[in-house]
Coordinates of C-alpha atoms in Angstrom, one line a residue:
M1 CA 45.5 8.2 220.2
P2 CA 47.8 11.4 220.1
G3 CA 51.4 11.0 220.1
V4 CA 54.3 11.5 217.7
L5 CA 53.8 9.5 214.5
P6 CA 56.1 6.7 213.6
E7 CA 59.4 7.9 212.6
G8 CA 59.3 8.5 208.8
E9 CA 55.7 8.8 208.3
T10 CA 54.6 11.1 205.7
V11 CA 51.9 13.5 205.2
P12 CA 49.0 11.8 203.2
V13 CA 48.9 12.6 199.7
D14 CA 46.0 14.9 199.9
G15 CA 47.5 16.6 202.9
S16 CA 44.2 15.6 204.9
L17 CA 44.2 16.3 208.8
P18 CA 42.8 14.2 211.6
A19 CA 39.4 15.1 212.5
T20 CA 40.4 16.2 216.0
A21 CA 42.8 18.6 214.5
T22 CA 40.2 20.5 212.7
R23 CA 37.1 20.7 215.1
A24 CA 38.2 24.3 216.4
V25 CA 40.6 25.9 213.7
G26 CA 41.4 29.5 214.4
A27 CA 39.5 29.3 217.9
R28 CA 43.0 30.9 219.3
G29 CA 43.7 32.9 216.0
F30 CA 45.0 32.0 212.7
G31 CA 47.8 32.9 210.7
V32 CA 49.6 32.5 207.3
Y33 CA 53.2 32.2 206.9
V34 CA 54.6 32.4 203.2
H35 CA 58.2 31.1 202.7
V36 CA 60.1 32.7 199.8
P37 CA 63.4 30.6 199.4
F38 CA 65.3 33.0 197.3
C39 CA 68.1 35.0 198.1
A40 CA 70.7 37.2 196.0
S41 CA 73.6 36.0 198.0
R42 CA 74.1 33.7 200.9
C43 CA 75.1 35.2 204.1
G44 CA 77.6 33.4 206.3
Y45 CA 75.6 32.8 209.3
C46 CA 72.4 31.8 207.8
D47 CA 70.9 28.3 207.9
F48 CA 67.7 28.9 206.5
N49 CA 66.1 27.2 203.8
T50 CA 67.2 29.8 200.8
Y51 CA 68.8 29.4 197.6
T52 CA 70.7 31.3 195.3
S53 CA 70.1 31.5 191.4
A54 CA 73.3 29.6 191.1
E55 CA 72.5 27.0 193.7
L56 CA 69.2 26.2 192.2
G57 CA 70.9 26.1 188.7
G58 CA 67.3 26.7 186.9
G59 CA 65.7 24.1 188.8
A60 CA 62.7 26.3 190.2
S61 CA 61.4 29.4 188.9
R62 CA 61.3 32.7 190.7
E63 CA 58.8 33.9 188.0
E64 CA 56.5 31.1 188.4
Y65 CA 56.9 30.9 192.4
A66 CA 53.7 33.0 193.5
D67 CA 51.5 30.5 191.0
T68 CA 53.2 27.6 193.1
V69 CA 52.3 28.9 196.4
L70 CA 48.7 29.7 195.3
A71 CA 48.6 25.9 194.3
E72 CA 49.3 24.8 197.9
L73 CA 46.8 27.6 199.1
A74 CA 44.4 25.8 196.9
L75 CA 45.2 22.6 198.5
A76 CA 44.9 24.2 201.8
R77 CA 41.4 25.2 201.1
R78 CA 40.4 21.8 200.4
V79 CA 42.1 20.4 203.5
L80 CA 40.1 22.9 205.9
G81 CA 37.0 23.1 203.5
D82 CA 34.6 21.9 206.2
A83 CA 36.3 23.5 209.1
P84 CA 38.1 26.9 207.8
P85 CA 39.3 29.3 210.1
P86 CA 36.8 32.3 211.0
R87 CA 39.2 34.6 209.3
V88 CA 43.1 35.2 208.7
D89 CA 44.3 37.4 211.6
T90 CA 48.0 37.7 210.6
V91 CA 49.9 36.9 207.4
F92 CA 53.9 36.9 207.4
V93 CA 55.8 36.6 204.2
G94 CA 59.5 35.7 205.2
G95 CA 62.7 34.0 203.8
G96 CA 64.9 34.4 202.1
T97 CA 64.4 37.6 200.7
P98 CA 60.5 38.0 199.9
T99 CA 61.1 41.4 198.1
L100 CA 63.1 39.8 195.4
L101 CA 59.9 38.8 194.1
P102 CA 58.0 41.5 192.1
A103 CA 55.5 43.6 194.3
D104 CA 52.7 42.3 192.1
D105 CA 53.4 38.9 192.8
L106 CA 53.3 39.4 196.7
A107 CA 50.3 41.2 196.1
R108 CA 48.8 38.3 194.1
I109 CA 49.6 35.8 197.0
L110 CA 48.0 38.3 199.7
D111 CA 44.9 38.6 197.4
G112 CA 44.7 34.9 197.2
I113 CA 45.0 34.3 200.9
D114 CA 42.1 36.9 201.1
R115 CA 40.0 35.2 198.4
T116 CA 40.6 31.6 200.3
W117 CA 39.6 32.5 204.1
G118 CA 39.1 36.3 204.1
L119 CA 41.6 38.7 206.2
A120 CA 40.2 40.2 209.2
P121 CA 39.5 43.8 208.9
D122 CA 42.5 44.6 211.1
A123 CA 44.7 41.8 209.7
E124 CA 48.6 42.6 210.4
V125 CA 50.4 41.7 207.1
T126 CA 54.2 41.4 207.2
T127 CA 57.0 41.1 204.6
E128 CA 60.6 40.7 205.5
A129 CA 62.9 42.5 203.3
N130 CA 66.9 42.9 202.9
P131 CA 67.3 46.8 202.9
E132 CA 68.7 47.0 199.3
S133 CA 65.8 44.7 197.8
V134 CA 63.4 47.6 198.3
T135 CA 62.8 51.1 196.6
P136 CA 60.5 53.8 197.6
E137 CA 58.2 52.7 194.7
S138 CA 58.4 49.0 195.5
L139 CA 57.4 50.0 199.2
K140 CA 54.4 52.0 197.9
A141 CA 53.3 49.3 195.6
L142 CA 53.5 46.6 198.5
R143 CA 51.5 49.4 201.0
A144 CA 49.0 49.8 198.2
A145 CA 48.6 45.8 198.0
G146 CA 47.6 45.9 201.8
Y147 CA 50.7 45.0 203.4
T148 CA 50.8 46.8 206.9
R149 CA 54.1 46.0 208.4
I150 CA 57.7 45.4 207.2
S151 CA 60.8 43.8 209.1
L152 CA 64.2 45.0 207.6
G153 CA 67.3 43.0 207.9
M154 CA 69.8 45.6 209.3
Q155 CA 72.0 43.5 211.9
S156 CA 74.6 45.9 212.4
A157 CA 75.6 49.7 211.5
A158 CA 79.3 48.7 211.6
P159 CA 80.9 48.0 208.1
G160 CA 83.0 45.5 209.4
V161 CA 80.4 43.6 211.3
L162 CA 78.4 43.5 208.1
A163 CA 81.2 42.1 206.2
I164 CA 82.1 39.4 208.6
L165 CA 78.3 38.4 208.3
D166 CA 78.4 38.7 204.4
R167 CA 75.8 41.1 204.5
T168 CA 75.6 43.1 201.1
H169 CA 74.0 46.3 201.8
S170 CA 75.8 49.5 203.3
A171 CA 76.0 50.6 206.8
G172 CA 73.4 53.3 206.5
R173 CA 71.0 51.7 204.0
A174 CA 68.6 49.8 206.5
V175 CA 67.8 53.3 208.3
A176 CA 67.3 54.8 205.0
A177 CA 64.8 51.9 203.9
A178 CA 63.0 52.2 207.4
R179 CA 62.5 55.8 206.5
E180 CA 61.1 55.0 202.9
A181 CA 58.6 52.5 204.4
R182 CA 57.3 55.0 206.8
D183 CA 57.0 57.6 203.9
A184 CA 55.3 54.7 201.8
G185 CA 52.8 54.5 204.8
F186 CA 53.5 51.5 206.6
D187 CA 51.8 51.2 209.9
H188 CA 54.6 49.4 211.6
V189 CA 58.5 49.2 210.8
N190 CA 61.0 46.7 212.3
L191 CA 64.6 46.5 212.1
D192 CA 66.4 43.3 213.1
L193 CA 69.8 43.4 215.0
I194 CA 72.3 40.6 215.6
Y195 CA 74.8 41.0 218.3
G196 CA 77.9 39.5 219.5
T197 CA 79.5 39.0 216.1
P198 CA 83.3 38.4 216.3
G199 CA 85.0 41.7 216.2
E200 CA 82.0 43.7 217.0
S201 CA 82.9 46.3 219.7
E202 CA 81.0 48.0 222.3
A203 CA 81.1 51.3 220.3
D204 CA 79.9 49.3 217.4
F205 CA 76.7 47.9 218.9
A206 CA 76.0 51.3 220.7
A207 CA 76.3 53.0 217.3
S208 CA 73.7 50.6 215.8
L209 CA 71.5 51.1 218.6
D210 CA 71.8 54.8 218.4
Q211 CA 70.9 54.5 214.5
V212 CA 68.0 52.1 215.3
V213 CA 66.7 54.9 217.7
A214 CA 67.1 57.7 215.3
A215 CA 65.4 55.8 212.6
G216 CA 62.2 56.1 214.4
V217 CA 61.0 52.6 214.1
D218 CA 58.2 51.3 216.3
H219 CA 59.7 47.7 216.8
V220 CA 63.2 46.4 217.2
S221 CA 64.1 42.7 217.2
A222 CA 67.9 42.0 218.7
Y223 CA 69.4 38.3 218.7
A224 CA 72.6 37.0 219.9
L225 CA 74.5 35.6 216.9
I226 CA 74.0 31.9 216.9
V227 CA 76.6 29.9 215.0
E228 CA 74.8 26.9 213.2
D229 CA 76.6 23.8 211.8
G230 CA 77.3 23.7 208.2
T231 CA 77.4 27.6 207.6
R232 CA 80.4 29.6 206.2
L233 CA 80.8 31.2 209.5
A234 CA 80.9 28.2 211.3
T235 CA 83.7 27.0 208.9
R236 CA 86.0 30.1 209.5
M237 CA 85.7 29.6 213.2
R238 CA 86.4 26.1 213.2
R239 CA 89.5 26.9 211.1
G240 CA 90.5 29.4 213.8
E241 CA 90.1 32.3 211.5
L242 CA 87.3 34.1 213.8
P243 CA 86.7 33.4 217.6
Y244 CA 83.6 31.8 218.8
P245 CA 80.9 34.1 220.4
S246 CA 81.3 34.9 224.0
D247 CA 78.3 34.4 226.4
D248 CA 79.5 37.1 228.5
V249 CA 79.6 39.7 225.5
A250 CA 76.4 38.4 224.5
A251 CA 74.8 39.5 227.9
D252 CA 76.6 42.6 227.9
R253 CA 75.2 43.3 224.5
Y254 CA 71.7 42.5 225.5
L255 CA 71.8 44.8 228.7
A256 CA 72.9 47.6 226.3
A257 CA 70.0 47.1 223.9
E258 CA 67.8 47.1 227.0
A259 CA 69.0 50.2 228.2
A260 CA 69.0 52.0 224.8
L261 CA 65.7 51.0 223.6
G262 CA 63.9 51.3 227.1
A263 CA 65.3 54.9 227.0
A264 CA 63.7 55.6 223.4
G265 CA 60.4 54.5 224.7
H266 CA 60.2 50.7 223.7
S267 CA 59.4 47.9 226.0
W268 CA 60.2 44.3 225.8
Y269 CA 57.4 41.9 225.3
E270 CA 59.4 38.9 224.2
V271 CA 63.1 38.2 225.4
S272 CA 64.4 39.3 221.8
N273 CA 61.7 41.8 220.9
W274 CA 60.7 45.3 221.8
A275 CA 57.8 47.7 220.8
R276 CA 57.0 51.2 221.1
D277 CA 53.4 50.2 222.4
E278 CA 51.0 47.1 222.2
A279 CA 49.8 48.1 218.4
A280 CA 53.5 47.7 217.4
R281 CA 54.0 44.1 218.6
C282 CA 54.2 41.5 215.9
R283 CA 51.0 39.9 216.3
H284 CA 52.0 37.0 214.0
N285 CA 54.9 36.0 216.2
L286 CA 52.4 36.2 219.1
L287 CA 50.3 33.4 217.2
Y288 CA 53.4 31.3 217.5
W289 CA 54.3 32.1 220.9
T290 CA 50.7 31.4 222.5
G291 CA 49.7 28.0 220.6
A292 CA 47.5 29.4 217.8
D293 CA 46.9 27.8 214.6
W294 CA 48.9 28.8 211.2
W295 CA 49.3 27.3 207.7
G296 CA 52.9 27.7 206.3
L297 CA 53.0 28.0 202.6
G298 CA 56.2 27.5 200.7
P299 CA 59.2 24.8 200.8
G300 CA 60.4 24.0 204.2
A301 CA 57.4 25.8 205.7
H302 CA 55.7 24.6 209.2
S303 CA 52.3 24.6 209.9
H304 CA 50.3 23.6 212.9
V305 CA 46.5 23.1 213.3
G306 CA 44.7 21.8 216.3
G307 CA 48.0 20.1 217.9
V308 CA 49.2 18.5 214.5
R309 CA 52.5 20.2 213.1
W310 CA 53.7 19.4 209.8
W311 CA 56.5 20.6 207.5
N312 CA 56.9 20.7 203.7
V313 CA 59.6 19.2 201.5
K314 CA 62.4 21.8 201.7
H315 CA 63.8 22.1 198.0
P316 CA 61.8 24.4 195.7
T317 CA 61.8 22.1 192.8
T318 CA 60.4 19.0 194.9
Y319 CA 57.9 21.5 196.3
A320 CA 56.7 22.7 192.9
K321 CA 56.6 19.0 191.2
R322 CA 54.5 17.7 194.2
L323 CA 52.0 20.5 193.9
A324 CA 51.9 20.1 190.0
G325 CA 51.1 16.3 190.5
G326 CA 48.2 17.3 192.6
G327 CA 49.5 15.9 195.9
S328 CA 50.7 17.8 199.2
P329 CA 54.2 19.0 199.7
G330 CA 54.3 18.0 203.0
L331 CA 57.0 15.7 204.3
A332 CA 56.2 14.7 207.6
R333 CA 54.1 15.4 210.7
E334 CA 53.5 14.9 214.4
V335 CA 50.4 15.1 216.8
L336 CA 51.8 16.9 219.9
T337 CA 51.1 14.8 223.3
A338 CA 49.7 16.7 226.2
D339 CA 52.9 16.7 227.8
E340 CA 54.8 18.2 224.7
A341 CA 52.2 20.7 224.3
H342 CA 52.8 21.5 227.9
M343 CA 56.4 21.8 227.5
E344 CA 56.2 24.2 224.4
D345 CA 53.5 26.3 226.2
V346 CA 55.8 26.8 229.3
M347 CA 59.1 27.3 227.1
L348 CA 57.4 30.0 224.9
R349 CA 54.9 31.7 227.3
L350 CA 57.7 32.3 229.7
R351 CA 59.6 34.3 227.0
L352 CA 56.6 36.9 227.0
A353 CA 56.4 39.9 229.3
S354 CA 52.9 38.5 230.3
G355 CA 54.6 35.5 231.4
L356 CA 52.3 32.1 232.3
P357 CA 50.1 31.7 235.0
L358 CA 51.6 29.7 238.0
D359 CA 48.8 27.4 238.0
A360 CA 49.5 26.2 234.5
L361 CA 52.7 24.6 236.4
D362 CA 52.6 21.5 238.1
E363 CA 53.9 21.0 241.6
T364 CA 57.3 20.6 240.5
G365 CA 57.1 23.7 238.1
R366 CA 55.6 25.6 240.9
A367 CA 58.5 24.6 243.3
G368 CA 60.8 25.6 240.4
A369 CA 59.2 29.0 240.2
A370 CA 59.6 29.5 243.7
R371 CA 63.6 29.0 243.5
A372 CA 63.7 31.0 240.5
L373 CA 61.9 33.9 242.6
G374 CA 64.4 33.4 245.3
A375 CA 67.2 33.8 242.9
G376 CA 65.8 37.1 241.4
L377 CA 64.9 35.6 238.1
L378 CA 61.2 36.1 238.2
A379 CA 59.3 39.1 239.4
A380 CA 58.1 39.1 242.8
D381 CA 55.0 41.2 242.1
A382 CA 53.8 39.0 239.2
H383 CA 54.6 36.0 241.3
A384 CA 52.4 37.3 244.2
A385 CA 49.8 37.8 241.5
G386 CA 49.9 34.2 240.5
R387 CA 52.0 34.7 237.3
A388 CA 55.5 33.6 236.2
V389 CA 57.3 36.7 234.7
L390 CA 61.2 37.2 234.0
T391 CA 63.1 39.9 235.4
L392 CA 65.7 41.3 233.5
R393 CA 68.3 39.0 235.0
G394 CA 65.9 36.3 234.4
R395 CA 66.0 37.0 230.5
L396 CA 69.6 36.4 230.4
L397 CA 69.1 33.1 231.8
A398 CA 65.6 32.3 230.4
D399 CA 66.5 28.7 229.4
A400 CA 67.6 28.0 232.8
V401 CA 64.5 29.0 234.2
V402 CA 62.5 27.1 231.9
R403 CA 64.4 24.0 232.7
D404 CA 63.6 24.6 236.4
L405 CA 59.8 25.0 235.8
L406 CA 59.5 21.6 233.6
P407 CA 59.5 18.1 235.1

């Protein structure tokens, strides 16, 4: 029966999935995520599954990494052999800093995905990059290999803020890299911002927004700083070296982002993401937000197929050893219950500008939606048309609205 597997139960050695999970793979879309765990240095706020050369201590080879990912891809083909997805709609290479790998390796990985399942003719293919990790030449090579979209980690245009975040690029490098990506022929370019960093002034964030707009990108992501346990930034705050982020300041920054990006022709389509038009929206992330299927390649990567979610071992050395031994790198998995799937559907789809149908809610949820409407957190016109869509104020309080819509 569906349900969370017993705590600690691992993925089968061969990576096989329940028959119920593979009956309609890709019916709602299929994507591939590739995790590249390497970074030149560790940012103070980051708790992602990433490693510098010193941290790995030679235990995992960057030079052999593409071959290791292709080995997992071969495993994935065996697992989905009798029920392959009809096509790969999106590919997203994240990290870490994927562009620390040579462009030829990123090209080989993409070619392997195409050979395994076939890329859709209009597939969206994204790589993340730190601004200092790309050059005009490497960007041209990636574009020639079939990458259509690039997401650059700008975070801020203020040198002081970049220093607190332990970012190594200069204040102007992200904008320059975005222009180089456009010149290289990338269809879509995103810049990431982080707001609410201690020491960031209103003027600092306004300058960051001005630079993003001037860069002419067609997509912007802006996230409030989250202080994660175990990071260098959390340690500095615990020692009193830096103040903790302010919720009020974060709300002010969000409103500033909405105003500046809206004036520049960008519209929100997810609470933290703005795009110039529908074509510029990140289709890969939309697969996540709408409950589609995806296979995650790489150490620590998560996957979801037919209501089964699993995740790989985190350390690159262990990941490589498992694959070299012919086994799955999967660490554990869970089968979502109907209630869990419903909760995630509400949590994720409510964050979208398209919202969710009111008839997807039970009686308790519809009553909560009525209260949110009365409080100005849901749009009246959308509610009248049978959908729950956040207002601007509702976006600031999205988590509270979600709680009111769930049993």
